[in-house]
Amino acid sequence: GAGVSQSPRYKVAKRGQDVALRCDPISGHVSLFWYQQALGQGPEFLTYFQNEAQLDKSGLPSDRFFAERPEGSVSTLKIQRTQQEDSAVYLCASSPGSNEQFFGPGTRLTVL
Amino acid sequence: QKEVEQNSGPLSVPEGAIASLNCTYSDRGSQSFFWYRQYSGKSPELIMFIYSNGDKEDGRFTAQLNKASQYVSLLIRDSQPSDSATYLCAVNRRNGQNFVFGPGTRLSVLP
């Protein structure tokens, strides 16, 4: 079956613009995670959903970051008033409820 | 002290050798431990997970966990050039689904 998909794959934004990143998890996966990965670093946890409920958002770096999963499937990560330090790869992962996570290809965000 | 630590490498081994990748973690209550492989420009893919002390083998890969020492390792036998990648150690914090990744160790298998 299809894996986790993310769109867009690449996004260039001017500083101060808002961006929205989309994640389509594997069908039936109840858990969905967002991570931020800077160059040469491991993924940093941002937030976690179980179905439509956002159970942990402790990793969101500021109130400019917002995530939602209104119907328990597709999720959107929104970043308002982007800053240069937001430049990174944003990874989405889904899980059937076990500990195993399956990652999407990521969205590479570049803020100029 | 970072929650999950790994040597950044690069770790270079000759083809056919055993590659040994190490990871330490700080939260003694951590429940489960994962090794992911990430090729350059690609997303992480799960290699193995381990929950209990001891060894777990899957093909050429062996994960080792020592909770008393807060140490987890990955051994790759008969290393191949296609194993060249960054290996990420991840730990599931207690009581949740909040995963912490290490910075990764870059492995280079030389033909």
JSON list of C-alpha atoms in Angstrom, two decimals:
[
{"chain": "A", "resi": 1, "resn": "GLY", "atom": "CA", "xyz": [0.00, 0.00, 0.00]},
{"chain": "A", "resi": 2, "resn": "ALA", "atom": "CA", "xyz": [0.94, 3.65, -0.19]},
{"chain": "A", "resi": 3, "resn": "GLY", "atom": "CA", "xyz": [3.33, 5.03, 2.36]},
{"chain": "A", "resi": 4, "resn": "VAL", "atom": "CA", "xyz": [3.29, 8.37, 4.11]},
{"chain": "A", "resi": 5, "resn": "SER", "atom": "CA", "xyz": [3.18, 11.26, 1.67]},
{"chain": "A", "resi": 6, "resn": "GLN", "atom": "CA", "xyz": [4.04, 14.89, 2.26]},
{"chain": "A", "resi": 7, "resn": "SER", "atom": "CA", "xyz": [3.53, 18.01, 0.21]},
{"chain": "A", "resi": 8, "resn": "PRO", "atom": "CA", "xyz": [5.06, 20.15, -0.97]},
{"chain": "A", "resi": 9, "resn": "ARG", "atom": "CA", "xyz": [8.43, 18.39, -1.13]},
{"chain": "A", "resi": 10, "resn": "TYR", "atom": "CA", "xyz": [10.23, 21.73, -1.31]},
{"chain": "A", "resi": 11, "resn": "LYS", "atom": "CA", "xyz": [9.09, 25.13, -0.15]},
{"chain": "A", "resi": 12, "resn": "VAL", "atom": "CA", "xyz": [10.88, 28.45, -0.38]},
{"chain": "A", "resi": 13, "resn": "ALA", "atom": "CA", "xyz": [9.39, 31.26, 1.68]},
{"chain": "A", "resi": 14, "resn": "LYS", "atom": "CA", "xyz": [10.37, 34.83, 2.28]},
{"chain": "A", "resi": 15, "resn": "ARG", "atom": "CA", "xyz": [10.92, 35.75, 5.90]},
{"chain": "A", "resi": 16, "resn": "GLY", "atom": "CA", "xyz": [7.61, 36.69, 7.44]},
{"chain": "A", "resi": 17, "resn": "GLN", "atom": "CA", "xyz": [5.44, 34.57, 5.15]},
{"chain": "A", "resi": 18, "resn": "ASP", "atom": "CA", "xyz": [3.11, 31.87, 6.48]},
{"chain": "A", "resi": 19, "resn": "VAL", "atom": "CA", "xyz": [3.52, 28.30, 5.22]},
{"chain": "A", "resi": 20, "resn": "ALA", "atom": "CA", "xyz": [1.40, 25.16, 5.46]},
{"chain": "A", "resi": 21, "resn": "LEU", "atom": "CA", "xyz": [2.87, 21.68, 5.17]},
{"chain": "A", "resi": 22, "resn": "ARG", "atom": "CA", "xyz": [0.66, 18.68, 4.54]},
{"chain": "A", "resi": 23, "resn": "CYS", "atom": "CA", "xyz": [1.01, 15.07, 5.64]},
{"chain": "A", "resi": 24, "resn": "ASP", "atom": "CA", "xyz": [-1.05, 12.11, 4.41]},
{"chain": "A", "resi": 25, "resn": "PRO", "atom": "CA", "xyz": [-0.42, 9.19, 6.77]},
{"chain": "A", "resi": 26, "resn": "ILE", "atom": "CA", "xyz": [-0.73, 5.52, 5.96]},
{"chain": "A", "resi": 27, "resn": "SER", "atom": "CA", "xyz": [-4.41, 4.63, 5.88]},
{"chain": "A", "resi": 28, "resn": "GLY", "atom": "CA", "xyz": [-5.63, 3.39, 9.23]},
{"chain": "A", "resi": 29, "resn": "HIS", "atom": "CA", "xyz": [-2.68, 4.66, 11.24]},
{"chain": "A", "resi": 30, "resn": "VAL", "atom": "CA", "xyz": [-3.99, 6.27, 14.39]},
{"chain": "A", "resi": 31, "resn": "SER", "atom": "CA", "xyz": [-0.77, 8.00, 15.45]},
{"chain": "A", "resi": 32, "resn": "LEU", "atom": "CA", "xyz": [0.87, 10.85, 13.58]},
{"chain": "A", "resi": 33, "resn": "PHE", "atom": "CA", "xyz": [4.07, 12.68, 14.45]},
{"chain": "A", "resi": 34, "resn": "TRP", "atom": "CA", "xyz": [5.81, 15.79, 13.17]},
{"chain": "A", "resi": 35, "resn": "TYR", "atom": "CA", "xyz": [9.56, 16.27, 13.43]},
{"chain": "A", "resi": 36, "resn": "GLN", "atom": "CA", "xyz": [11.99, 19.00, 12.43]},
{"chain": "A", "resi": 37, "resn": "GLN", "atom": "CA", "xyz": [15.38, 17.92, 11.15]},
{"chain": "A", "resi": 38, "resn": "ALA", "atom": "CA", "xyz": [18.19, 20.41, 10.74]},
{"chain": "A", "resi": 39, "resn": "LEU", "atom": "CA", "xyz": [21.14, 19.57, 8.50]},
{"chain": "A", "resi": 40, "resn": "GLY", "atom": "CA", "xyz": [23.43, 17.05, 10.11]},
{"chain": "A", "resi": 41, "resn": "GLN", "atom": "CA", "xyz": [21.13, 16.50, 13.09]},
{"chain": "A", "resi": 42, "resn": "GLY", "atom": "CA", "xyz": [18.64, 13.89, 14.13]},
{"chain": "A", "resi": 43, "resn": "PRO", "atom": "CA", "xyz": [14.91, 14.58, 13.90]},
{"chain": "A", "resi": 44, "resn": "GLU", "atom": "CA", "xyz": [13.55, 16.76, 16.73]},
{"chain": "A", "resi": 45, "resn": "PHE", "atom": "CA", "xyz": [10.08, 15.93, 17.98]},
{"chain": "A", "resi": 46, "resn": "LEU", "atom": "CA", "xyz": [7.49, 18.64, 17.43]},
{"chain": "A", "resi": 47, "resn": "THR", "atom": "CA", "xyz": [4.05, 17.19, 18.12]},
{"chain": "A", "resi": 48, "resn": "TYR", "atom": "CA", "xyz": [2.00, 13.99, 18.25]},
{"chain": "A", "resi": 49, "resn": "PHE", "atom": "CA", "xyz": [-1.62, 13.15, 17.39]},
{"chain": "A", "resi": 50, "resn": "GLN", "atom": "CA", "xyz": [-3.68, 10.15, 18.25]},
{"chain": "A", "resi": 51, "resn": "ASN", "atom": "CA", "xyz": [-6.55, 10.26, 15.79]},
{"chain": "A", "resi": 52, "resn": "GLU", "atom": "CA", "xyz": [-7.70, 13.90, 15.87]},
{"chain": "A", "resi": 53, "resn": "ALA", "atom": "CA", "xyz": [-6.45, 14.60, 19.39]},
{"chain": "A", "resi": 54, "resn": "GLN", "atom": "CA", "xyz": [-3.16, 16.43, 19.76]},
{"chain": "A", "resi": 55, "resn": "LEU", "atom": "CA", "xyz": [-1.75, 14.65, 22.80]},
{"chain": "A", "resi": 56, "resn": "ASP", "atom": "CA", "xyz": [1.68, 16.22, 22.93]},
{"chain": "A", "resi": 57, "resn": "LYS", "atom": "CA", "xyz": [2.82, 19.53, 21.49]},
{"chain": "A", "resi": 58, "resn": "SER", "atom": "CA", "xyz": [5.75, 20.05, 23.79]},
{"chain": "A", "resi": 59, "resn": "GLY", "atom": "CA", "xyz": [8.25, 20.17, 20.95]},
{"chain": "A", "resi": 60, "resn": "LEU", "atom": "CA", "xyz": [6.71, 23.07, 19.03]},
{"chain": "A", "resi": 61, "resn": "PRO", "atom": "CA", "xyz": [9.41, 25.76, 19.26]},
{"chain": "A", "resi": 62, "resn": "SER", "atom": "CA", "xyz": [7.13, 28.77, 19.46]},
{"chain": "A", "resi": 63, "resn": "ASP", "atom": "CA", "xyz": [3.56, 29.90, 19.16]},
{"chain": "A", "resi": 64, "resn": "ARG", "atom": "CA", "xyz": [4.23, 30.52, 15.48]},
{"chain": "A", "resi": 65, "resn": "PHE", "atom": "CA", "xyz": [3.97, 26.76, 14.98]},
{"chain": "A", "resi": 66, "resn": "PHE", "atom": "CA", "xyz": [0.55, 25.15, 14.86]},
{"chain": "A", "resi": 67, "resn": "ALA", "atom": "CA", "xyz": [-0.54, 21.65, 13.85]},
{"chain": "A", "resi": 68, "resn": "GLU", "atom": "CA", "xyz": [-3.93, 20.12, 13.28]},
{"chain": "A", "resi": 69, "resn": "ARG", "atom": "CA", "xyz": [-5.50, 16.84, 12.26]},
{"chain": "A", "resi": 70, "resn": "PRO", "atom": "CA", "xyz": [-9.21, 17.63, 12.26]},
{"chain": "A", "resi": 71, "resn": "GLU", "atom": "CA", "xyz": [-10.57, 14.34, 10.91]},
{"chain": "A", "resi": 72, "resn": "GLY", "atom": "CA", "xyz": [-7.92, 12.03, 12.28]},
{"chain": "A", "resi": 73, "resn": "SER", "atom": "CA", "xyz": [-6.19, 11.42, 8.97]},
{"chain": "A", "resi": 74, "resn": "VAL", "atom": "CA", "xyz": [-4.48, 14.23, 7.04]},
{"chain": "A", "resi": 75, "resn": "SER", "atom": "CA", "xyz": [-2.46, 16.65, 9.14]},
{"chain": "A", "resi": 76, "resn": "THR", "atom": "CA", "xyz": [-1.22, 20.16, 8.46]},
{"chain": "A", "resi": 77, "resn": "LEU", "atom": "CA", "xyz": [1.72, 21.87, 10.12]},
{"chain": "A", "resi": 78, "resn": "LYS", "atom": "CA", "xyz": [1.45, 25.63, 9.84]},
{"chain": "A", "resi": 79, "resn": "ILE", "atom": "CA", "xyz": [4.27, 28.05, 10.51]},
{"chain": "A", "resi": 80, "resn": "GLN", "atom": "CA", "xyz": [3.37, 31.72, 10.78]},
{"chain": "A", "resi": 81, "resn": "ARG", "atom": "CA", "xyz": [5.73, 34.61, 10.13]},
{"chain": "A", "resi": 82, "resn": "THR", "atom": "CA", "xyz": [8.56, 32.31, 9.10]},
{"chain": "A", "resi": 83, "resn": "GLN", "atom": "CA", "xyz": [12.09, 33.06, 10.28]},
{"chain": "A", "resi": 84, "resn": "GLN", "atom": "CA", "xyz": [15.40, 31.92, 8.84]},
{"chain": "A", "resi": 85, "resn": "GLU", "atom": "CA", "xyz": [15.92, 29.56, 11.75]},
{"chain": "A", "resi": 86, "resn": "ASP", "atom": "CA", "xyz": [12.80, 27.68, 10.64]},
{"chain": "A", "resi": 87, "resn": "SER", "atom": "CA", "xyz": [14.71, 26.41, 7.59]},
{"chain": "A", "resi": 88, "resn": "ALA", "atom": "CA", "xyz": [14.86, 22.63, 7.96]},
{"chain": "A", "resi": 89, "resn": "VAL", "atom": "CA", "xyz": [13.33, 19.41, 6.72]},
{"chain": "A", "resi": 90, "resn": "TYR", "atom": "CA", "xyz": [9.95, 18.75, 8.28]},
{"chain": "A", "resi": 91, "resn": "LEU", "atom": "CA", "xyz": [9.22, 15.05, 8.61]},
{"chain": "A", "resi": 92, "resn": "CYS", "atom": "CA", "xyz": [5.89, 13.43, 9.23]},
{"chain": "A", "resi": 93, "resn": "ALA", "atom": "CA", "xyz": [5.60, 9.88, 10.52]},
{"chain": "A", "resi": 94, "resn": "SER", "atom": "CA", "xyz": [2.61, 7.65, 11.18]},
{"chain": "A", "resi": 95, "resn": "SER", "atom": "CA", "xyz": [2.18, 4.59, 13.30]},
{"chain": "A", "resi": 96, "resn": "PRO", "atom": "CA", "xyz": [-0.55, 1.97, 13.64]},
{"chain": "A", "resi": 97, "resn": "GLY", "atom": "CA", "xyz": [-0.47, 2.44, 17.38]},
{"chain": "A", "resi": 98, "resn": "SER", "atom": "CA", "xyz": [2.60, 0.40, 18.12]},
{"chain": "A", "resi": 99, "resn": "ASN", "atom": "CA", "xyz": [5.97, 2.00, 18.60]},
{"chain": "A", "resi": 100, "resn": "GLU", "atom": "CA", "xyz": [6.98, 1.60, 14.98]},
{"chain": "A", "resi": 101, "resn": "GLN", "atom": "CA", "xyz": [6.92, 4.82, 12.99]},
{"chain": "A", "resi": 102, "resn": "PHE", "atom": "CA", "xyz": [6.94, 5.10, 9.21]},
{"chain": "A", "resi": 103, "resn": "PHE", "atom": "CA", "xyz": [8.33, 8.32, 7.84]},
{"chain": "A", "resi": 104, "resn": "GLY", "atom": "CA", "xyz": [7.30, 10.36, 4.85]},
{"chain": "A", "resi": 105, "resn": "PRO", "atom": "CA", "xyz": [9.82, 11.88, 2.44]},
{"chain": "A", "resi": 106, "resn": "GLY", "atom": "CA", "xyz": [9.78, 15.23, 4.23]},
{"chain": "A", "resi": 107, "resn": "THR", "atom": "CA", "xyz": [9.30, 18.83, 3.18]},
{"chain": "A", "resi": 108, "resn": "ARG", "atom": "CA", "xyz": [12.45, 20.90, 2.82]},
{"chain": "A", "resi": 109, "resn": "LEU", "atom": "CA", "xyz": [11.65, 24.44, 3.91]},
{"chain": "A", "resi": 110, "resn": "THR", "atom": "CA", "xyz": [14.01, 27.25, 3.03]},
{"chain": "A", "resi": 111, "resn": "VAL", "atom": "CA", "xyz": [13.32, 30.68, 4.47]},
{"chain": "A", "resi": 112, "resn": "LEU", "atom": "CA", "xyz": [15.12, 33.51, 2.72]},
{"chain": "B", "resi": 1, "resn": "GLN", "atom": "CA", "xyz": [23.73, 16.30, 28.77]},
{"chain": "B", "resi": 2, "resn": "LYS", "atom": "CA", "xyz": [21.63, 15.43, 25.72]},
{"chain": "B", "resi": 3, "resn": "GLU", "atom": "CA", "xyz": [18.97, 12.80, 26.20]},
{"chain": "B", "resi": 4, "resn": "VAL", "atom": "CA", "xyz": [20.32, 10.53, 23.47]},
{"chain": "B", "resi": 5, "resn": "GLU", "atom": "CA", "xyz": [23.96, 10.61, 22.49]},
{"chain": "B", "resi": 6, "resn": "GLN", "atom": "CA", "xyz": [25.82, 9.06, 19.60]},
{"chain": "B", "resi": 7, "resn": "ASN", "atom": "CA", "xyz": [29.26, 9.54, 18.11]},
{"chain": "B", "resi": 8, "resn": "SER", "atom": "CA", "xyz": [28.77, 11.58, 14.97]},
{"chain": "B", "resi": 9, "resn": "GLY", "atom": "CA", "xyz": [31.46, 9.70, 13.09]},
{"chain": "B", "resi": 10, "resn": "PRO", "atom": "CA", "xyz": [32.24, 9.13, 10.38]},
{"chain": "B", "resi": 11, "resn": "LEU", "atom": "CA", "xyz": [32.83, 5.52, 11.24]},
{"chain": "B", "resi": 12, "resn": "SER", "atom": "CA", "xyz": [34.71, 3.82, 8.44]},
{"chain": "B", "resi": 13, "resn": "VAL", "atom": "CA", "xyz": [34.89, 0.04, 8.11]},
{"chain": "B", "resi": 14, "resn": "PRO", "atom": "CA", "xyz": [36.07, -2.17, 5.26]},
{"chain": "B", "resi": 15, "resn": "GLU", "atom": "CA", "xyz": [33.56, -4.22, 3.31]},
{"chain": "B", "resi": 16, "resn": "GLY", "atom": "CA", "xyz": [32.82, -7.50, 5.05]},
{"chain": "B", "resi": 17, "resn": "ALA", "atom": "CA", "xyz": [33.75, -6.22, 8.52]},
{"chain": "B", "resi": 18, "resn": "ILE", "atom": "CA", "xyz": [31.49, -5.77, 11.54]},
{"chain": "B", "resi": 19, "resn": "ALA", "atom": "CA", "xyz": [30.30, -2.22, 12.12]},
{"chain": "B", "resi": 20, "resn": "SER", "atom": "CA", "xyz": [29.48, -1.34, 15.73]},
{"chain": "B", "resi": 21, "resn": "LEU", "atom": "CA", "xyz": [27.28, 1.67, 16.43]},
{"chain": "B", "resi": 22, "resn": "ASN", "atom": "CA", "xyz": [26.68, 2.89, 19.95]},
{"chain": "B", "resi": 23, "resn": "CYS", "atom": "CA", "xyz": [24.08, 5.00, 21.70]},
{"chain": "B", "resi": 24, "resn": "THR", "atom": "CA", "xyz": [23.58, 6.14, 25.30]},
{"chain": "B", "resi": 25, "resn": "TYR", "atom": "CA", "xyz": [20.47, 7.66, 26.82]},
{"chain": "B", "resi": 26, "resn": "SER", "atom": "CA", "xyz": [19.80, 9.61, 29.98]},
{"chain": "B", "resi": 27, "resn": "ASP", "atom": "CA", "xyz": [16.20, 8.77, 30.93]},
{"chain": "B", "resi": 28, "resn": "ARG", "atom": "CA", "xyz": [16.40, 5.59, 32.99]},
{"chain": "B", "resi": 29, "resn": "GLY", "atom": "CA", "xyz": [12.67, 5.07, 32.58]},
{"chain": "B", "resi": 30, "resn": "SER", "atom": "CA", "xyz": [12.84, 4.81, 28.79]},
{"chain": "B", "resi": 31, "resn": "GLN", "atom": "CA", "xyz": [10.89, 1.84, 27.54]},
{"chain": "B", "resi": 32, "resn": "SER", "atom": "CA", "xyz": [11.77, 1.13, 23.94]},
{"chain": "B", "resi": 33, "resn": "PHE", "atom": "CA", "xyz": [14.67, 1.72, 21.64]},
{"chain": "B", "resi": 34, "resn": "PHE", "atom": "CA", "xyz": [14.95, 1.98, 17.90]},
{"chain": "B", "resi": 35, "resn": "TRP", "atom": "CA", "xyz": [17.56, 2.08, 15.18]},
{"chain": "B", "resi": 36, "resn": "TYR", "atom": "CA", "xyz": [16.81, 3.93, 11.98]},
{"chain": "B", "resi": 37, "resn": "ARG", "atom": "CA", "xyz": [18.89, 4.20, 8.84]},
{"chain": "B", "resi": 38, "resn": "GLN", "atom": "CA", "xyz": [18.87, 7.43, 6.86]},
{"chain": "B", "resi": 39, "resn": "TYR", "atom": "CA", "xyz": [20.46, 7.76, 3.46]},
{"chain": "B", "resi": 40, "resn": "SER", "atom": "CA", "xyz": [21.55, 11.23, 2.44]},
{"chain": "B", "resi": 41, "resn": "GLY", "atom": "CA", "xyz": [18.55, 13.28, 1.37]},
{"chain": "B", "resi": 42, "resn": "LYS", "atom": "CA", "xyz": [16.10, 10.56, 2.31]},
{"chain": "B", "resi": 43, "resn": "SER", "atom": "CA", "xyz": [13.82, 9.96, 5.29]},
{"chain": "B", "resi": 44, "resn": "PRO", "atom": "CA", "xyz": [14.64, 7.61, 8.16]},
{"chain": "B", "resi": 45, "resn": "GLU", "atom": "CA", "xyz": [13.65, 3.96, 7.79]},
{"chain": "B", "resi": 46, "resn": "LEU", "atom": "CA", "xyz": [13.28, 1.58, 10.71]},
{"chain": "B", "resi": 47, "resn": "ILE", "atom": "CA", "xyz": [15.87, -1.18, 10.98]},
{"chain": "B", "resi": 48, "resn": "MET", "atom": "CA", "xyz": [15.15, -2.68, 14.38]},
{"chain": "B", "resi": 49, "resn": "PHE", "atom": "CA", "xyz": [13.56, -2.05, 17.73]},
{"chain": "B", "resi": 50, "resn": "ILE", "atom": "CA", "xyz": [14.32, -3.61, 21.08]},
{"chain": "B", "resi": 51, "resn": "TYR", "atom": "CA", "xyz": [12.49, -3.51, 24.39]},
{"chain": "B", "resi": 52, "resn": "SER", "atom": "CA", "xyz": [14.24, -6.03, 26.63]},
{"chain": "B", "resi": 53, "resn": "ASN", "atom": "CA", "xyz": [17.78, -6.36, 27.90]},
{"chain": "B", "resi": 54, "resn": "GLY", "atom": "CA", "xyz": [19.97, -8.57, 25.78]},
{"chain": "B", "resi": 55, "resn": "ASP", "atom": "CA", "xyz": [20.42, -9.15, 22.08]},
{"chain": "B", "resi": 56, "resn": "LYS", "atom": "CA", "xyz": [17.96, -9.18, 19.22]},
{"chain": "B", "resi": 57, "resn": "GLU", "atom": "CA", "xyz": [19.06, -10.43, 15.82]},
{"chain": "B", "resi": 58, "resn": "ASP", "atom": "CA", "xyz": [17.53, -9.80, 12.41]},
{"chain": "B", "resi": 59, "resn": "GLY", "atom": "CA", "xyz": [19.59, -10.96, 9.47]},
{"chain": "B", "resi": 60, "resn": "ARG", "atom": "CA", "xyz": [22.92, -9.13, 9.46]},
{"chain": "B", "resi": 61, "resn": "PHE", "atom": "CA", "xyz": [21.75, -6.76, 12.20]},
{"chain": "B", "resi": 62, "resn": "THR", "atom": "CA", "xyz": [21.94, -7.28, 15.96]},
{"chain": "B", "resi": 63, "resn": "ALA", "atom": "CA", "xyz": [20.61, -4.79, 18.49]},
{"chain": "B", "resi": 64, "resn": "GLN", "atom": "CA", "xyz": [21.94, -4.96, 22.03]},
{"chain": "B", "resi": 65, "resn": "LEU", "atom": "CA", "xyz": [20.32, -3.31, 25.04]},
{"chain": "B", "resi": 66, "resn": "ASN", "atom": "CA", "xyz": [21.72, -2.82, 28.52]},
{"chain": "B", "resi": 67, "resn": "LYS", "atom": "CA", "xyz": [19.27, -0.82, 30.61]},
{"chain": "B", "resi": 68, "resn": "ALA", "atom": "CA", "xyz": [21.51, -0.79, 33.67]},
{"chain": "B", "resi": 69, "resn": "SER", "atom": "CA", "xyz": [24.20, 0.97, 31.67]},
{"chain": "B", "resi": 70, "resn": "GLN", "atom": "CA", "xyz": [21.65, 2.94, 29.63]},
{"chain": "B", "resi": 71, "resn": "TYR", "atom": "CA", "xyz": [23.33, 1.75, 26.49]},
{"chain": "B", "resi": 72, "resn": "VAL", "atom": "CA", "xyz": [22.04, 0.39, 23.21]},
{"chain": "B", "resi": 73, "resn": "SER", "atom": "CA", "xyz": [24.10, -0.69, 20.24]},
{"chain": "B", "resi": 74, "resn": "LEU", "atom": "CA", "xyz": [23.68, -1.92, 16.70]},
{"chain": "B", "resi": 75, "resn": "LEU", "atom": "CA", "xyz": [26.03, -4.40, 15.09]},
{"chain": "B", "resi": 76, "resn": "ILE", "atom": "CA", "xyz": [26.09, -4.85, 11.34]},
{"chain": "B", "resi": 77, "resn": "ARG", "atom": "CA", "xyz": [27.82, -8.03, 10.21]},
{"chain": "B", "resi": 78, "resn": "ASP", "atom": "CA", "xyz": [29.34, -8.48, 6.76]},
{"chain": "B", "resi": 79, "resn": "SER", "atom": "CA", "xyz": [29.07, -4.74, 6.11]},
{"chain": "B", "resi": 80, "resn": "GLN", "atom": "CA", "xyz": [28.32, -3.74, 2.53]},
{"chain": "B", "resi": 81, "resn": "PRO", "atom": "CA", "xyz": [28.90, -0.42, 0.76]},
{"chain": "B", "resi": 82, "resn": "SER", "atom": "CA", "xyz": [25.10, -0.11, 0.56]},
{"chain": "B", "resi": 83, "resn": "ASP", "atom": "CA", "xyz": [25.08, 0.09, 4.37]},
{"chain": "B", "resi": 84, "resn": "SER", "atom": "CA", "xyz": [26.80, 3.47, 4.13]},
{"chain": "B", "resi": 85, "resn": "ALA", "atom": "CA", "xyz": [24.32, 5.87, 5.69]},
{"chain": "B", "resi": 86, "resn": "THR", "atom": "CA", "xyz": [23.58, 7.73, 8.90]},
{"chain": "B", "resi": 87, "resn": "TYR", "atom": "CA", "xyz": [22.26, 5.53, 11.71]},
{"chain": "B", "resi": 88, "resn": "LEU", "atom": "CA", "xyz": [19.87, 7.17, 14.15]},
{"chain": "B", "resi": 89, "resn": "CYS", "atom": "CA", "xyz": [19.20, 5.88, 17.62]},
{"chain": "B", "resi": 90, "resn": "ALA", "atom": "CA", "xyz": [15.75, 6.76, 18.99]},
{"chain": "B", "resi": 91, "resn": "VAL", "atom": "CA", "xyz": [14.30, 6.32, 22.44]},
{"chain": "B", "resi": 92, "resn": "ASN", "atom": "CA", "xyz": [10.67, 6.34, 23.48]},
{"chain": "B", "resi": 93, "resn": "ARG", "atom": "CA", "xyz": [10.28, 8.34, 26.65]},
{"chain": "B", "resi": 94, "resn": "ARG", "atom": "CA", "xyz": [8.33, 6.72, 29.39]},
{"chain": "B", "resi": 95, "resn": "ASN", "atom": "CA", "xyz": [4.56, 7.05, 29.43]},
{"chain": "B", "resi": 96, "resn": "GLY", "atom": "CA", "xyz": [4.16, 8.52, 26.06]},
{"chain": "B", "resi": 97, "resn": "GLN", "atom": "CA", "xyz": [4.75, 8.64, 22.38]},
{"chain": "B", "resi": 98, "resn": "ASN", "atom": "CA", "xyz": [7.41, 11.30, 22.57]},
{"chain": "B", "resi": 99, "resn": "PHE", "atom": "CA", "xyz": [10.41, 9.97, 20.73]},
{"chain": "B", "resi": 100, "resn": "VAL", "atom": "CA", "xyz": [13.89, 11.40, 21.15]},
{"chain": "B", "resi": 101, "resn": "PHE", "atom": "CA", "xyz": [16.43, 10.87, 18.40]},
{"chain": "B", "resi": 102, "resn": "GLY", "atom": "CA", "xyz": [20.17, 11.03, 18.70]},
{"chain": "B", "resi": 103, "resn": "PRO", "atom": "CA", "xyz": [22.22, 13.08, 16.26]},
{"chain": "B", "resi": 104, "resn": "GLY", "atom": "CA", "xyz": [23.14, 10.00, 14.24]},
{"chain": "B", "resi": 105, "resn": "THR", "atom": "CA", "xyz": [26.38, 8.24, 13.39]},
{"chain": "B", "resi": 106, "resn": "ARG", "atom": "CA", "xyz": [27.58, 8.40, 9.81]},
{"chain": "B", "resi": 107, "resn": "LEU", "atom": "CA", "xyz": [28.84, 5.00, 8.63]},
{"chain": "B", "resi": 108, "resn": "SER", "atom": "CA", "xyz": [31.03, 4.57, 5.60]},
{"chain": "B", "resi": 109, "resn": "VAL", "atom": "CA", "xyz": [31.70, 1.05, 4.32]},
{"chain": "B", "resi": 110, "resn": "LEU", "atom": "CA", "xyz": [34.72, 1.05, 2.06]},
{"chain": "B", "resi": 111, "resn": "PRO", "atom": "CA", "xyz": [34.80, -1.40, -0.86]}
]
